[in-house]
Structure formats: C-alpha cells, structure tokens
PDB file of C-alpha atoms and ligand atoms in Angstrom:
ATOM      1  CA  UNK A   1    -102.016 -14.469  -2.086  1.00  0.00           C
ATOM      2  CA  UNK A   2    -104.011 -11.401  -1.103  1.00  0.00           C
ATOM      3  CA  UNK A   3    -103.787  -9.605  -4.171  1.00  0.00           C
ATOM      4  CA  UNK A   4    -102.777  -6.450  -2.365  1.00  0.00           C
ATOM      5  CA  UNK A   5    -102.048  -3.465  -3.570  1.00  0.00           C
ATOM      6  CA  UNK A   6     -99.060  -1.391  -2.217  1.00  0.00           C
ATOM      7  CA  UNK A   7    -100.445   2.433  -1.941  1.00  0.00           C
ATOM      8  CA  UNK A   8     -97.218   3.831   0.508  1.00  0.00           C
ATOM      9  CA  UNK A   9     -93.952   2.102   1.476  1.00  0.00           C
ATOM     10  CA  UNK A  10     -92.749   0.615  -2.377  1.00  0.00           C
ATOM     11  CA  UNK A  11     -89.454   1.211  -0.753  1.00  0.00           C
ATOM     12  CA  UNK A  12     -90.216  -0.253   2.284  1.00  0.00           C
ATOM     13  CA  UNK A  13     -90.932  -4.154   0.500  1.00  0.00           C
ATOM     14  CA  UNK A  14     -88.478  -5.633   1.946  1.00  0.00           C
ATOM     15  CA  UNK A  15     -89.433  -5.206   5.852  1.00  0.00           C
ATOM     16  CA  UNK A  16     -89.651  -8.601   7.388  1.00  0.00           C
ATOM     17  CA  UNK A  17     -93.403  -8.801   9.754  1.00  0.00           C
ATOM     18  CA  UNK A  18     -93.928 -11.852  11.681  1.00  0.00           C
ATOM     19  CA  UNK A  19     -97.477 -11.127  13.730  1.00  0.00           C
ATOM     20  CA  UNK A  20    -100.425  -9.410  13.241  1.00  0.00           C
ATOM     21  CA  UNK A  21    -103.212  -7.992  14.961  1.00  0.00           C
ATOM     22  CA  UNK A  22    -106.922  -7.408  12.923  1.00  0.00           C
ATOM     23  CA  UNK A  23    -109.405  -4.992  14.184  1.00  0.00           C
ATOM     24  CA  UNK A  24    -111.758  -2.060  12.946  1.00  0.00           C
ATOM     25  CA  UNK A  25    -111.747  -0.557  16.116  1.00  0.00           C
ATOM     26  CA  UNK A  26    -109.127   1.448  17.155  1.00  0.00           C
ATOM     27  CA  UNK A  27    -109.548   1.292  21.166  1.00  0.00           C
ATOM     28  CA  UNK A  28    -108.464  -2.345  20.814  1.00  0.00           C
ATOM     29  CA  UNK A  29    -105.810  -1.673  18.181  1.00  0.00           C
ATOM     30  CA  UNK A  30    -104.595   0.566  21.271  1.00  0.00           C
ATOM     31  CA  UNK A  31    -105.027  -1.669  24.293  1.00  0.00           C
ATOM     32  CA  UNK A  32    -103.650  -4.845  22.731  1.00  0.00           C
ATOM     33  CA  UNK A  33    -101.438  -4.706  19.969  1.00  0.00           C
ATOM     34  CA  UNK A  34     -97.990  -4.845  19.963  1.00  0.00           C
ATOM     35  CA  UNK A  35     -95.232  -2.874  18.115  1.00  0.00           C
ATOM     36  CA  UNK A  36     -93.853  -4.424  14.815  1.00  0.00           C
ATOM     37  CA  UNK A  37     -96.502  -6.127  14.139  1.00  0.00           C
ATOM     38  CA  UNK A  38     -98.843  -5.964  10.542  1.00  0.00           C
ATOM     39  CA  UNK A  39    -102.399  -3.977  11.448  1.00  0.00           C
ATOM     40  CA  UNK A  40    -105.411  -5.411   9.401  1.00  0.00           C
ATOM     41  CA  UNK A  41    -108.390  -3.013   9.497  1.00  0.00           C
ATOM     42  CA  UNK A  42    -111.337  -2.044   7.289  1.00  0.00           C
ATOM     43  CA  UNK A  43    -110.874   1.260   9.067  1.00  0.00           C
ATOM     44  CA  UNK A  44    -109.319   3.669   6.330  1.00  0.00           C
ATOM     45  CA  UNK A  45    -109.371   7.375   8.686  1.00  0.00           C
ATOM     46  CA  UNK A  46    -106.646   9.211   9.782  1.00  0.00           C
ATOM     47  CA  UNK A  47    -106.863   7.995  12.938  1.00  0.00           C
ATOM     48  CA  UNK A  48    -106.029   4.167  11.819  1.00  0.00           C
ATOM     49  CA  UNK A  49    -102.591   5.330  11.075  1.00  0.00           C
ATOM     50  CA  UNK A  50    -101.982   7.841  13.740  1.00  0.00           C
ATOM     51  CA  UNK A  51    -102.866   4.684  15.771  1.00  0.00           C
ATOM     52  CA  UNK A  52    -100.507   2.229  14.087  1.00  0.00           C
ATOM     53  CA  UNK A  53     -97.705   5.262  14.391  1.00  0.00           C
ATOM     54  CA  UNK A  54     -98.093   5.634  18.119  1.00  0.00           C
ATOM     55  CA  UNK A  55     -97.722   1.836  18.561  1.00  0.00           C
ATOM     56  CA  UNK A  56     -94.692   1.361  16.057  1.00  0.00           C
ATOM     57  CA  UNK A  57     -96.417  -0.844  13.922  1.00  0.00           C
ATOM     58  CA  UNK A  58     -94.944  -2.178  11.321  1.00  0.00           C
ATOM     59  CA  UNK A  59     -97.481  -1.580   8.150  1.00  0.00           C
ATOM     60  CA  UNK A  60    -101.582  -1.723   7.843  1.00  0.00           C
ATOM     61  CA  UNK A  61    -103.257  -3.896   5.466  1.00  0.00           C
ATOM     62  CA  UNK A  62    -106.476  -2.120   4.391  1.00  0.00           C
ATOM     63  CA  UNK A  63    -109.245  -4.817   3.662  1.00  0.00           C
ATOM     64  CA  UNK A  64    -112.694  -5.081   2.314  1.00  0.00           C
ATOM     65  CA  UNK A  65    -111.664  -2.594  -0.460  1.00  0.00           C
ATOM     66  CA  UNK A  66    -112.329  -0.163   1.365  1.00  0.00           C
ATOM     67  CA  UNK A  67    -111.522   3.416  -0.370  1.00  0.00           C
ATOM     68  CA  UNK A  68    -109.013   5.506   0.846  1.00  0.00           C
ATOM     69  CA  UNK A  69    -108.875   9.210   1.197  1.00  0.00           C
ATOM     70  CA  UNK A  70    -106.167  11.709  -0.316  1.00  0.00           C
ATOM     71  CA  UNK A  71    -105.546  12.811   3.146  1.00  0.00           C
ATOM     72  CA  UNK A  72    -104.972   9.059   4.662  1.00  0.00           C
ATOM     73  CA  UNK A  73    -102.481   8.344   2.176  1.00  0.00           C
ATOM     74  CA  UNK A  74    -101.035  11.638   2.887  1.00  0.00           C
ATOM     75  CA  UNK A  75    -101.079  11.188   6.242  1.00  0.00           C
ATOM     76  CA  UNK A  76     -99.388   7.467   5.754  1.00  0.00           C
ATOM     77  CA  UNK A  77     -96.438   9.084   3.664  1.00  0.00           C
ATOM     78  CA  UNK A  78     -95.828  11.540   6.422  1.00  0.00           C
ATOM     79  CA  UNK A  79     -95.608   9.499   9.283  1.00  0.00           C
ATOM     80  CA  UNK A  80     -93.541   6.407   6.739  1.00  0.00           C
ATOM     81  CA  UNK A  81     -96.448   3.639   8.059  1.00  0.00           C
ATOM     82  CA  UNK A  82     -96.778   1.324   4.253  1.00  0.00           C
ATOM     83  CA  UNK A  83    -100.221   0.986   2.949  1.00  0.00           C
ATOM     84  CA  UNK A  84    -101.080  -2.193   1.588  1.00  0.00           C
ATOM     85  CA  UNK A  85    -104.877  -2.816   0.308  1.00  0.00           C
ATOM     86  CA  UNK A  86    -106.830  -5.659  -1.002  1.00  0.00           C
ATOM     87  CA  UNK A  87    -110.265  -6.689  -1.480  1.00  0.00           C
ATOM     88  CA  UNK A  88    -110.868  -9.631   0.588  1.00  0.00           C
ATOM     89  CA  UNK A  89    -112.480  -9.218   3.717  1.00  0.00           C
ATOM     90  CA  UNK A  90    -111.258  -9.426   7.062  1.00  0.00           C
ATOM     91  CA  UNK A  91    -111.271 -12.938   8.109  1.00  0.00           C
ATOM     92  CA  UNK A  92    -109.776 -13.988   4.108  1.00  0.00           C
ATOM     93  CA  UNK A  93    -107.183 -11.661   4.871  1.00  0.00           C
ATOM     94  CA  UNK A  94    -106.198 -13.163   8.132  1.00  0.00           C
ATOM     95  CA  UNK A  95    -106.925 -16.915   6.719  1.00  0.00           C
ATOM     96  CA  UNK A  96    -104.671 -16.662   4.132  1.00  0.00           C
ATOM     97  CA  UNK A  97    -101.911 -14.414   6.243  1.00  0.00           C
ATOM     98  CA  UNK A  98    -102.147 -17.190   9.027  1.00  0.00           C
ATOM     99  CA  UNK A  99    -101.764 -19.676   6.877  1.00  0.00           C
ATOM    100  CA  UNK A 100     -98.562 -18.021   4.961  1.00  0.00           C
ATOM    101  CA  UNK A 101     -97.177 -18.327   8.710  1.00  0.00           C
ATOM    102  CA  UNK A 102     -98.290 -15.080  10.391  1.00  0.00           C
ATOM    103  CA  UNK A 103     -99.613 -15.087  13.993  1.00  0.00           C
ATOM    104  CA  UNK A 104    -101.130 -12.885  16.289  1.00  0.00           C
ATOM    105  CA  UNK A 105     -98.921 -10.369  17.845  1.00  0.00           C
ATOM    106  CA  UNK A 106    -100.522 -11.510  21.524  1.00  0.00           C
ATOM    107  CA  UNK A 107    -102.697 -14.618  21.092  1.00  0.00           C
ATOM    108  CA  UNK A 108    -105.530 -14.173  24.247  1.00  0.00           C
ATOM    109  CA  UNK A 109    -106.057 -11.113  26.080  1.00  0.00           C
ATOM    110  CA  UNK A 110    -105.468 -12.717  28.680  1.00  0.00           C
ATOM    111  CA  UNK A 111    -101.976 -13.413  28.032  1.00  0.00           C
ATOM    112  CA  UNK A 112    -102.383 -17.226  29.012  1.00  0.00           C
ATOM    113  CA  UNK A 113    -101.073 -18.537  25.790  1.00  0.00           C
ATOM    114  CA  UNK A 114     -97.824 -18.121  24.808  1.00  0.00           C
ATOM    115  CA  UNK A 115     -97.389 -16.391  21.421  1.00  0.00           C
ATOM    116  CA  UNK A 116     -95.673 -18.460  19.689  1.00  0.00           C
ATOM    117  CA  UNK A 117     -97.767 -21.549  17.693  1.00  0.00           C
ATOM    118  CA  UNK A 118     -95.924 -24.597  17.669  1.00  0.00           C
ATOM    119  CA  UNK A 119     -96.822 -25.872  14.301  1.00  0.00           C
TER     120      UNK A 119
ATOM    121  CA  UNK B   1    -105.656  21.477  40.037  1.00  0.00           C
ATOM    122  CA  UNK B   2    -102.420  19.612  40.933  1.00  0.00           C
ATOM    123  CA  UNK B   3     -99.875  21.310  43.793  1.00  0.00           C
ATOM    124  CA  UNK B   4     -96.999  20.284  41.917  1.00  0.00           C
ATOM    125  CA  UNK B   5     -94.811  22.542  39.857  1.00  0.00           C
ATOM    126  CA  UNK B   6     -93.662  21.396  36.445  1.00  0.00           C
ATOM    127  CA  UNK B   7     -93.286  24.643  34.595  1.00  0.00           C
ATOM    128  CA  UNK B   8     -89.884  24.788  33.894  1.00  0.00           C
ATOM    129  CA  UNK B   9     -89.752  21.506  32.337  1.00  0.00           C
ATOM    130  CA  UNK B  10     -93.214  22.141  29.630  1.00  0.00           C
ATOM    131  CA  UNK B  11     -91.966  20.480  26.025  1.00  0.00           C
ATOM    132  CA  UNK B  12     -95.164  21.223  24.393  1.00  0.00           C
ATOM    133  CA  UNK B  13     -98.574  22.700  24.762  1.00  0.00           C
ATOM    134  CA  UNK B  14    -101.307  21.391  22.558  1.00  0.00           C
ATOM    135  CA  UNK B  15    -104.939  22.990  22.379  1.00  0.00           C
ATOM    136  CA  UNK B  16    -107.921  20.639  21.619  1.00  0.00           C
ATOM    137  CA  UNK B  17    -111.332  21.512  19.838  1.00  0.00           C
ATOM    138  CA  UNK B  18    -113.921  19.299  20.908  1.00  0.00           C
ATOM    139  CA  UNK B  19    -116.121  17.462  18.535  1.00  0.00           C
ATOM    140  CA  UNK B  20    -113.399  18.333  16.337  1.00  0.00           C
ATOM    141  CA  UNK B  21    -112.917  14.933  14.459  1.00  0.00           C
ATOM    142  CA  UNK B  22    -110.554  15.130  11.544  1.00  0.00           C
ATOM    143  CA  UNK B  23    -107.386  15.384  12.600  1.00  0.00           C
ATOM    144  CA  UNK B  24    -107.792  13.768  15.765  1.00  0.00           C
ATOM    145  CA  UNK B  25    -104.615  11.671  17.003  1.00  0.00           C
ATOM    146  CA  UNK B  26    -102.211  14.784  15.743  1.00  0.00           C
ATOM    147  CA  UNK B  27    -101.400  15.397  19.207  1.00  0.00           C
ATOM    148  CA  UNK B  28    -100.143  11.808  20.101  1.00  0.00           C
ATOM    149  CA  UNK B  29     -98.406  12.087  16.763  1.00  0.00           C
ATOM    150  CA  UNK B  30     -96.332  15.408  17.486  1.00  0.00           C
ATOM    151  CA  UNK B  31     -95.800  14.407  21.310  1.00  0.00           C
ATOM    152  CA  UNK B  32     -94.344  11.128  19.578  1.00  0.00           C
ATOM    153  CA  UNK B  33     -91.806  13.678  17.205  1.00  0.00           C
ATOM    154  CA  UNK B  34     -90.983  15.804  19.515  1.00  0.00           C
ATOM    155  CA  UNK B  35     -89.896  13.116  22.071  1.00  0.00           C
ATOM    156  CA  UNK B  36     -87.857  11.337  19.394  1.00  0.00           C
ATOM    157  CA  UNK B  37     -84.043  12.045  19.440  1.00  0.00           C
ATOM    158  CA  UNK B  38     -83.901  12.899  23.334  1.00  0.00           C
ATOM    159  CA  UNK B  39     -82.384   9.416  24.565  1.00  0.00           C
ATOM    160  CA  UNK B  40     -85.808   8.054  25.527  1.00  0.00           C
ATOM    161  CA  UNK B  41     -86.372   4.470  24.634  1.00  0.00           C
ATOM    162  CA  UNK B  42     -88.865   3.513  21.859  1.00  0.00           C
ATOM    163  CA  UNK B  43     -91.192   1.855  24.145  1.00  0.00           C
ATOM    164  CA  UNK B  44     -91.675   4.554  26.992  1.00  0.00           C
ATOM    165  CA  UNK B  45     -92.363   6.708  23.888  1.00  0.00           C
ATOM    166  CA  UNK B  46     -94.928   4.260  22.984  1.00  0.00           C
ATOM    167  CA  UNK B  47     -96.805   3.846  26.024  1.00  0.00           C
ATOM    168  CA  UNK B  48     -96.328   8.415  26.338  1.00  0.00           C
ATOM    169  CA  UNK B  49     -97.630   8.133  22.341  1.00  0.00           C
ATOM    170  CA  UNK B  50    -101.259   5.758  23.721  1.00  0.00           C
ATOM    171  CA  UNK B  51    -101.579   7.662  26.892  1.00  0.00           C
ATOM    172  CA  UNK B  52    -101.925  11.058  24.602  1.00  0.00           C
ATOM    173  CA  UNK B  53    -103.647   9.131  22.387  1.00  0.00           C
ATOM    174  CA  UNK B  54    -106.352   8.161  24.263  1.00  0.00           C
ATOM    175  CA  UNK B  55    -106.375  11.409  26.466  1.00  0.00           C
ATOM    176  CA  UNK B  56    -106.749  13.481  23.115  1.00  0.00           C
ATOM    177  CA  UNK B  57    -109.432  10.906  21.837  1.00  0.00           C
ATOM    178  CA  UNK B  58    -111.526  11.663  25.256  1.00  0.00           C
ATOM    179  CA  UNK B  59    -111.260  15.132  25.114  1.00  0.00           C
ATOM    180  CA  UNK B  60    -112.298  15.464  21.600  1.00  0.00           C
ATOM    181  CA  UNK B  61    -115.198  12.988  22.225  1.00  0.00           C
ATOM    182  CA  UNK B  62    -116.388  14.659  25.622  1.00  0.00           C
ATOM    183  CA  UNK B  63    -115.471  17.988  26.152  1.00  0.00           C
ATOM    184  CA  UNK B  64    -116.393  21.462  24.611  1.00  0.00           C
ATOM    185  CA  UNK B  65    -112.284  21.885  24.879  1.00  0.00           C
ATOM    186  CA  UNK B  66    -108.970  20.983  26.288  1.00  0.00           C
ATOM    187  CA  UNK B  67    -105.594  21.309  26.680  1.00  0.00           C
ATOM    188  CA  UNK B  68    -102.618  18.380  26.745  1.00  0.00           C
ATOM    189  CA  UNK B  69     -99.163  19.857  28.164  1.00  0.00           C
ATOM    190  CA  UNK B  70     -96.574  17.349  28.210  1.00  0.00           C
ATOM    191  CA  UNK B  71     -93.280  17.646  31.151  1.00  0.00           C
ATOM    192  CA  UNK B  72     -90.197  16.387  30.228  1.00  0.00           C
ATOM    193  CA  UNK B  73     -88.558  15.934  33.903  1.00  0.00           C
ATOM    194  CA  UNK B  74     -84.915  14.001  34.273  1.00  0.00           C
ATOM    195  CA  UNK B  75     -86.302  11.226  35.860  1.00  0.00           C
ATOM    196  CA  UNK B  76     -90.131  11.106  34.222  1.00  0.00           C
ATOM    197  CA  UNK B  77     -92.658  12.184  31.683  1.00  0.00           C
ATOM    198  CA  UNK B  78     -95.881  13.511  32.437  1.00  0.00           C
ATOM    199  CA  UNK B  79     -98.818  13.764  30.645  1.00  0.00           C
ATOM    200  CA  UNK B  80    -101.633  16.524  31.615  1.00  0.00           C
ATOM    201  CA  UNK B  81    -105.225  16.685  30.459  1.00  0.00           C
ATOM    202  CA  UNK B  82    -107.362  19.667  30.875  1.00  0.00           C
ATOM    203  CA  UNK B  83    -110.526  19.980  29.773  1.00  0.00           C
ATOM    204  CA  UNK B  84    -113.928  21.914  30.191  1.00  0.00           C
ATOM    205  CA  UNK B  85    -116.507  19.655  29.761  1.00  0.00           C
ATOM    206  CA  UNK B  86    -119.251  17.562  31.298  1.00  0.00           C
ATOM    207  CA  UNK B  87    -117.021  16.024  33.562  1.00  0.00           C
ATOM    208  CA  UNK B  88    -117.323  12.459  34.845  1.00  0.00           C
ATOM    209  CA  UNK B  89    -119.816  12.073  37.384  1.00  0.00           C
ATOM    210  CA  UNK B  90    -118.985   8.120  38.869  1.00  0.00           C
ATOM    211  CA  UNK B  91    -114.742   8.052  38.092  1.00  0.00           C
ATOM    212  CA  UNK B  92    -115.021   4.547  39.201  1.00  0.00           C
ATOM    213  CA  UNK B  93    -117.555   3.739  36.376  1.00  0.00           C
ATOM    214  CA  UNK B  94    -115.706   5.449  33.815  1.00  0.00           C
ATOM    215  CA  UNK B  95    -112.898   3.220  34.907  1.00  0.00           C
ATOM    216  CA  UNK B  96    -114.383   0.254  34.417  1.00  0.00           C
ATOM    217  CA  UNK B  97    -113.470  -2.050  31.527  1.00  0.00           C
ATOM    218  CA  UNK B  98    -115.971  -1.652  28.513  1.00  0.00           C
ATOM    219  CA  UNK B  99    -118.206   1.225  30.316  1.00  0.00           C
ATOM    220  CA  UNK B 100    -118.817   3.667  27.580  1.00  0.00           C
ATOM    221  CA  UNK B 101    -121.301   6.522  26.370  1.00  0.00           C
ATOM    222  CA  UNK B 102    -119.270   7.052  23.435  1.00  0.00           C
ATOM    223  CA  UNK B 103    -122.266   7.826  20.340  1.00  0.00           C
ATOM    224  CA  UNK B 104    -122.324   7.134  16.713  1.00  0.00           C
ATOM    225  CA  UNK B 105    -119.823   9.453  15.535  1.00  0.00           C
ATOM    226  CA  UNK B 106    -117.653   8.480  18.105  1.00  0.00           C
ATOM    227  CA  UNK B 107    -117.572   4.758  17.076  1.00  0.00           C
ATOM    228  CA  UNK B 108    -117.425   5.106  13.315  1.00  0.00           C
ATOM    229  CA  UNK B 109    -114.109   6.925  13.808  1.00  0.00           C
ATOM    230  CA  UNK B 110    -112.778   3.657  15.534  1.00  0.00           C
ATOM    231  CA  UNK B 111    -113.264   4.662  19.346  1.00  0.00           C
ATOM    232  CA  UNK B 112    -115.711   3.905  22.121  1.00  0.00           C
ATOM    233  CA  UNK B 113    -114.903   0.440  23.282  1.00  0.00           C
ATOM    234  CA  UNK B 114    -114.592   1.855  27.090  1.00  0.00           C
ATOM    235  CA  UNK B 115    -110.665   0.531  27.182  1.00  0.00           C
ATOM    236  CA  UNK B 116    -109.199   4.074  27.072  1.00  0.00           C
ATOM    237  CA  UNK B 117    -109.140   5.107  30.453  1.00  0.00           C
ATOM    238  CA  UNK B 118    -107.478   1.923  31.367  1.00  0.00           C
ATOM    239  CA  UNK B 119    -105.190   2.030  29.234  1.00  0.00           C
ATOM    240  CA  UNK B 120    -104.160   5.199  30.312  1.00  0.00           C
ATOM    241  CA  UNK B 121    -103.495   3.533  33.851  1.00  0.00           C
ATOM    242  CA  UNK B 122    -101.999   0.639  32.808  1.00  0.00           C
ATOM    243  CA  UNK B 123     -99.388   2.769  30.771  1.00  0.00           C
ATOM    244  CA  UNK B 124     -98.945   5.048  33.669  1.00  0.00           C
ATOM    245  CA  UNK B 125     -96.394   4.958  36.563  1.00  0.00           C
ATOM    246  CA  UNK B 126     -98.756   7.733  38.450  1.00  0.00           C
ATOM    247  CA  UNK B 127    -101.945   8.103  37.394  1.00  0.00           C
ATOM    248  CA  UNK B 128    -104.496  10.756  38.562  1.00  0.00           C
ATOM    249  CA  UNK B 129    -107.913  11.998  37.397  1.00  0.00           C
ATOM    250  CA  UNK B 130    -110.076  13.939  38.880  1.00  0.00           C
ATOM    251  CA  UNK B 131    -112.910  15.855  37.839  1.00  0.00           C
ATOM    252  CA  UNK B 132    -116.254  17.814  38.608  1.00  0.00           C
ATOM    253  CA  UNK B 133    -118.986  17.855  36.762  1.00  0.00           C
ATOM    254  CA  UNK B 134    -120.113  20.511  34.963  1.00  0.00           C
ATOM    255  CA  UNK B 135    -116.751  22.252  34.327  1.00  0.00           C
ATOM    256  CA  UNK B 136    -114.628  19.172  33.450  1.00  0.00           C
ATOM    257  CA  UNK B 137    -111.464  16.971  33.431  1.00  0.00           C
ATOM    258  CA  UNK B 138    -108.212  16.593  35.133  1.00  0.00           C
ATOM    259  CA  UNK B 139    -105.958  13.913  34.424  1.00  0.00           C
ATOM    260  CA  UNK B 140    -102.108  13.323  35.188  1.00  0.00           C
ATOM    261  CA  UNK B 141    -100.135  10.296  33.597  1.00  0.00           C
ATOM    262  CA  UNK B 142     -96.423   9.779  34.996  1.00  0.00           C
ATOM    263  CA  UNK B 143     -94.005   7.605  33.303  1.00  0.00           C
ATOM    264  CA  UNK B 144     -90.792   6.895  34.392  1.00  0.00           C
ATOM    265  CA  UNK B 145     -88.122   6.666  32.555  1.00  0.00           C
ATOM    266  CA  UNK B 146     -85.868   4.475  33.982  1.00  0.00           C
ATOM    267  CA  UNK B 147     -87.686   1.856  35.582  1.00  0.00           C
TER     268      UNK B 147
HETATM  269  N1  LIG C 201    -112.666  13.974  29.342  1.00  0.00           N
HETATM  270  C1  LIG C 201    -113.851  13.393  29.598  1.00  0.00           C
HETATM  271  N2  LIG C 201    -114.949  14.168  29.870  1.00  0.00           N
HETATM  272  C2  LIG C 201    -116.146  13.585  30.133  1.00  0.00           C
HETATM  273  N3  LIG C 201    -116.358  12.259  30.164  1.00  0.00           N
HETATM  274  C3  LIG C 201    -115.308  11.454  29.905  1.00  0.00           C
HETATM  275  C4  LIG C 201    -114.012  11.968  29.609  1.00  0.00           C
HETATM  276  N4  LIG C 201    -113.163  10.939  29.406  1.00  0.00           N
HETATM  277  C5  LIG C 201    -113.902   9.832  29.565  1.00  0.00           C
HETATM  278  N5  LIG C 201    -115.189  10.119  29.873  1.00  0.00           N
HETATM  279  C6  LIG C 201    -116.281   9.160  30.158  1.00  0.00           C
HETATM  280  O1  LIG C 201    -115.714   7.918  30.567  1.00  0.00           O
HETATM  281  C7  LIG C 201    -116.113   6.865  29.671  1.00  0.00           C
HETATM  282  C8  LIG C 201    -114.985   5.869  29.520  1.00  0.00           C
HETATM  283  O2  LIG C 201    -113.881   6.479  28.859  1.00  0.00           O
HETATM  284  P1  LIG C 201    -112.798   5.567  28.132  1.00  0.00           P
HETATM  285  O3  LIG C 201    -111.807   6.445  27.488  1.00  0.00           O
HETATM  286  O4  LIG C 201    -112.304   4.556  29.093  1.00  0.00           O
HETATM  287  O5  LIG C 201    -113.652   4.798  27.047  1.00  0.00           O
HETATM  288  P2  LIG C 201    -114.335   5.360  25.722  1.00  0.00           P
HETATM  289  O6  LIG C 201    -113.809   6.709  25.415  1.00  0.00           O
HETATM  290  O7  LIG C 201    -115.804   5.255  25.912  1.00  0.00           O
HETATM  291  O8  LIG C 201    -113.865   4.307  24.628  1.00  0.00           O
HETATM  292  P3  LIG C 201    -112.339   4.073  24.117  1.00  0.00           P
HETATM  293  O9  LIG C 201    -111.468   4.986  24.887  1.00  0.00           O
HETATM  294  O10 LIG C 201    -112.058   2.634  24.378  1.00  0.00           O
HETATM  295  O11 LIG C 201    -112.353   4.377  22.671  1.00  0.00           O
HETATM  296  C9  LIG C 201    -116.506   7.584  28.397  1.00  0.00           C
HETATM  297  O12 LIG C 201    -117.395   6.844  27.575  1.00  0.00           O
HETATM  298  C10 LIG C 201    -117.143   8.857  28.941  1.00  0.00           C
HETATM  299  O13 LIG C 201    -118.445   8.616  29.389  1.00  0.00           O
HETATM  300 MG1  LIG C 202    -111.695   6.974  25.348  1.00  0.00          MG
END
C-alpha cells in the first residue's frame, strides 16, 4: 500500500496501531498526540524519536523519502520505537493509511469531535 | 529561587549546553528510564517525559546553560529548570499560545510552534516560572501522582 520499508522493529510486525497523528513539527507532535498511536513525519532527527518515546507512541512512518542518519536509526533501536519509511509524501501516506481504516489519534484540537469515525 | 526543600528526594541531575542541538531530548529520554520500574503509571511518566521535554528544548534553544533536577517525593514529581540566559521579559507573552522567537535552527529541528510552555502547564499539577532578565529561568512543574 505504502511501499514502506521496515528500517527498526522486524520483530515488532505484528503490533496492532489503530490512529495516527502526521506532523513535521515536533511542538505539535508534543501538544496533541496521543500514546499508541502511528507518528507520520518527514522529520528524520533524533529528536522525532525522542519525541515519539516520551509520548509512547507506537511506531513512526518516515515519509517523503527522506534519508535517515546512522545515529537516528541508532537512536530508534535503543529506545525499541520501529522505523518504517516510504516515499510518498505526507498527505499519500495519510490517504492511503485513512483509507486502510486508520484515524487520527484526536480528530480537532478542540476535542469537539469524538474520535471515533462512524463509517 | 524556590523556599521549598526537596533535596533529599533528587533522582537525577542533568546539565544542559545551550545551542547544543544534537542530542537534544536525551534528558526527557533518561528522566523517562530512570522513572520506569518505580510503580508510577505510564501516563504520569508521559506527561513528566513532555514536561522535560519541552523544558530541555527551551533551555537548549534560549539559554547559554541550564540545569533540569528531577524530585521524586511520595506523593509527587517535580520537575526543575534552571537556566542562565536571557530570561523572559513579558511571562504572560511567552505564555501565550503560538507566541514564539524561536529562529531557523530552532524550527528545522522540529520546535518553535510557541505550544511548549503550555504544555508544560497543562501537564502540570503546580506550575511556576519565574524569571529575570538578563540572568535567566526558573521553572517548577509538579505532578501528582495519585490524582
Ligand atoms: N528558558 C527560556 N529562556 C528565555 N526565553 C524563553 C525560555 N523558554 C521560553 N522562552 C521564550 O518564550 C517563548 C515561548 O516558549 P514556548 O516553549 O512556549 O514556545 P517555543 O519554544 O517558541 O516553541 P515550542 O516550544 O512550541 O517548540 C519562546 O519563543 C522564547 O521567546
Ligand atoms: Mg519551547
């Protein structure tokens, strides 16, 4: 579907993620997302999995192709976040993952929809 | 700066380079670790693991340097931020959803949206900051932990 690429976590295939939450910037990652869910990011630092580590989150799905460093993957192995990567760009990436059945880990900021999409 | 005593109850000291980019978030990381194992639910270690987070992310960003001591009291966690900086001249500004001064380097690493200070108090219990300019930072974060 994505054509992803597992980097870190072969063992970890089997997880089951229901949400998601996409961003490149990390302040949001941190104000809004929510633990257990899949991180989709073209940001490929450190600090995008020191992020989804603090939060509990689940795996990261690196888009855009962006490269990855020794030390992120490193970094990844250490803290046991998967690494997934493909080269379709952000909104493909969420497309397709919505459409598999994924949604947003919160839906509005505001909190005034529920989470859950009645399909 | 604070009158209250936590000494006996310091779990971890952690000194912070400013401007000091690469392995920023370690802190948050190793305060997440080290509170692991010690009873504390999963998601008060979450909230302590953003509040470091975004304290650490600040001081690197700011300040010339800093300090992050965590407190592991029976009741509470506590979170303190030193640093020696610029300070912040209008706290109520800083606090303000989306107010930033955060520069290029600062945003290609992923930060700078203005959301970290709030989401420092919105993870808090207690939350304190106080600061002067010219020599820097103080900020407190208390979570409970049972309630
Ligand atoms: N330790 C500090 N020393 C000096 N100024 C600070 C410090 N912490 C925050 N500030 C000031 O307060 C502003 C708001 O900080 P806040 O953490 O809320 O947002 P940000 O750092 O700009 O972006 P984000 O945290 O969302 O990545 C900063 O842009 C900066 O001007
Ligand atoms: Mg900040």
């Amino acid at each position: 579907m994505l054509n992803a690429r597992v980097i870190v976590g072969e063992d970890k295939l089997d997880i089951e993620i229901t949400t998601a939450f996409g961003a490149d910037l990390m302040s949001d990652v941190l104000s809004f997302a929510r633990s257990g869910c899949l991180l989709i990011t073209g940001l490929s630092n450190p600090q995008a999995v020191r992020t989804a580590y603090a939060l509990d989150i689940s795996a990261i799905l690196v888009c855009r192709g962006k490269s990855l460093t020794d030390k992120f993957i490193e970094i990844a192995r250490e803290l046991g976040i998967p690494i997934l990567w493909t080269r379709f760009i952000m909104f493909e990436s969420c497309g397709r993952l919505f459409q598999e059945g994924l949604t947003g880990c919160i839906r509005k900021t505001d909190g005034t929809e529920e989470k859950t999409i009645v399909r | 700066m604070s009158g209250d005593d936590f000494s006996e109850s310091l779990e971890g000291i952690y000194h912070i380079q400013g401007r000091d980019f690469v392995d920023a978030g370690i802190v948050s990381s190793e305060v997440k670790k080290s509170l692991q194992g010690k009873g504390i639910s999963e998601s008060i270690i979450r909230r302590i693991a953003v509040i470091t987070f975004e304290a650490e992310i600040n001081i690197i960003s700011y300040a010339e340097q800093g300090t992050i001591q965590l407190f592991i009291e029976p009741d509470a966690v506590i979170i303190e931020a030193n640093d020696a900086g610029p300070g912040i001249a209008d706290i109520d500004l800083a606090l303000q959803e989306g107010y930033s001064t955060a520069d290029d380097s600062i945003r290609e690493l992923g930060f700078g949206a203005g959301m970290g200070l709030c989401n420092i108090k919105k993870f808090s219990d207690i939350f304190e900051l106080t600061s002067l300019v010219g020599q820097g930072t103080y900020l407190r974060s208390i979570v409970k932990l049972n309630g």
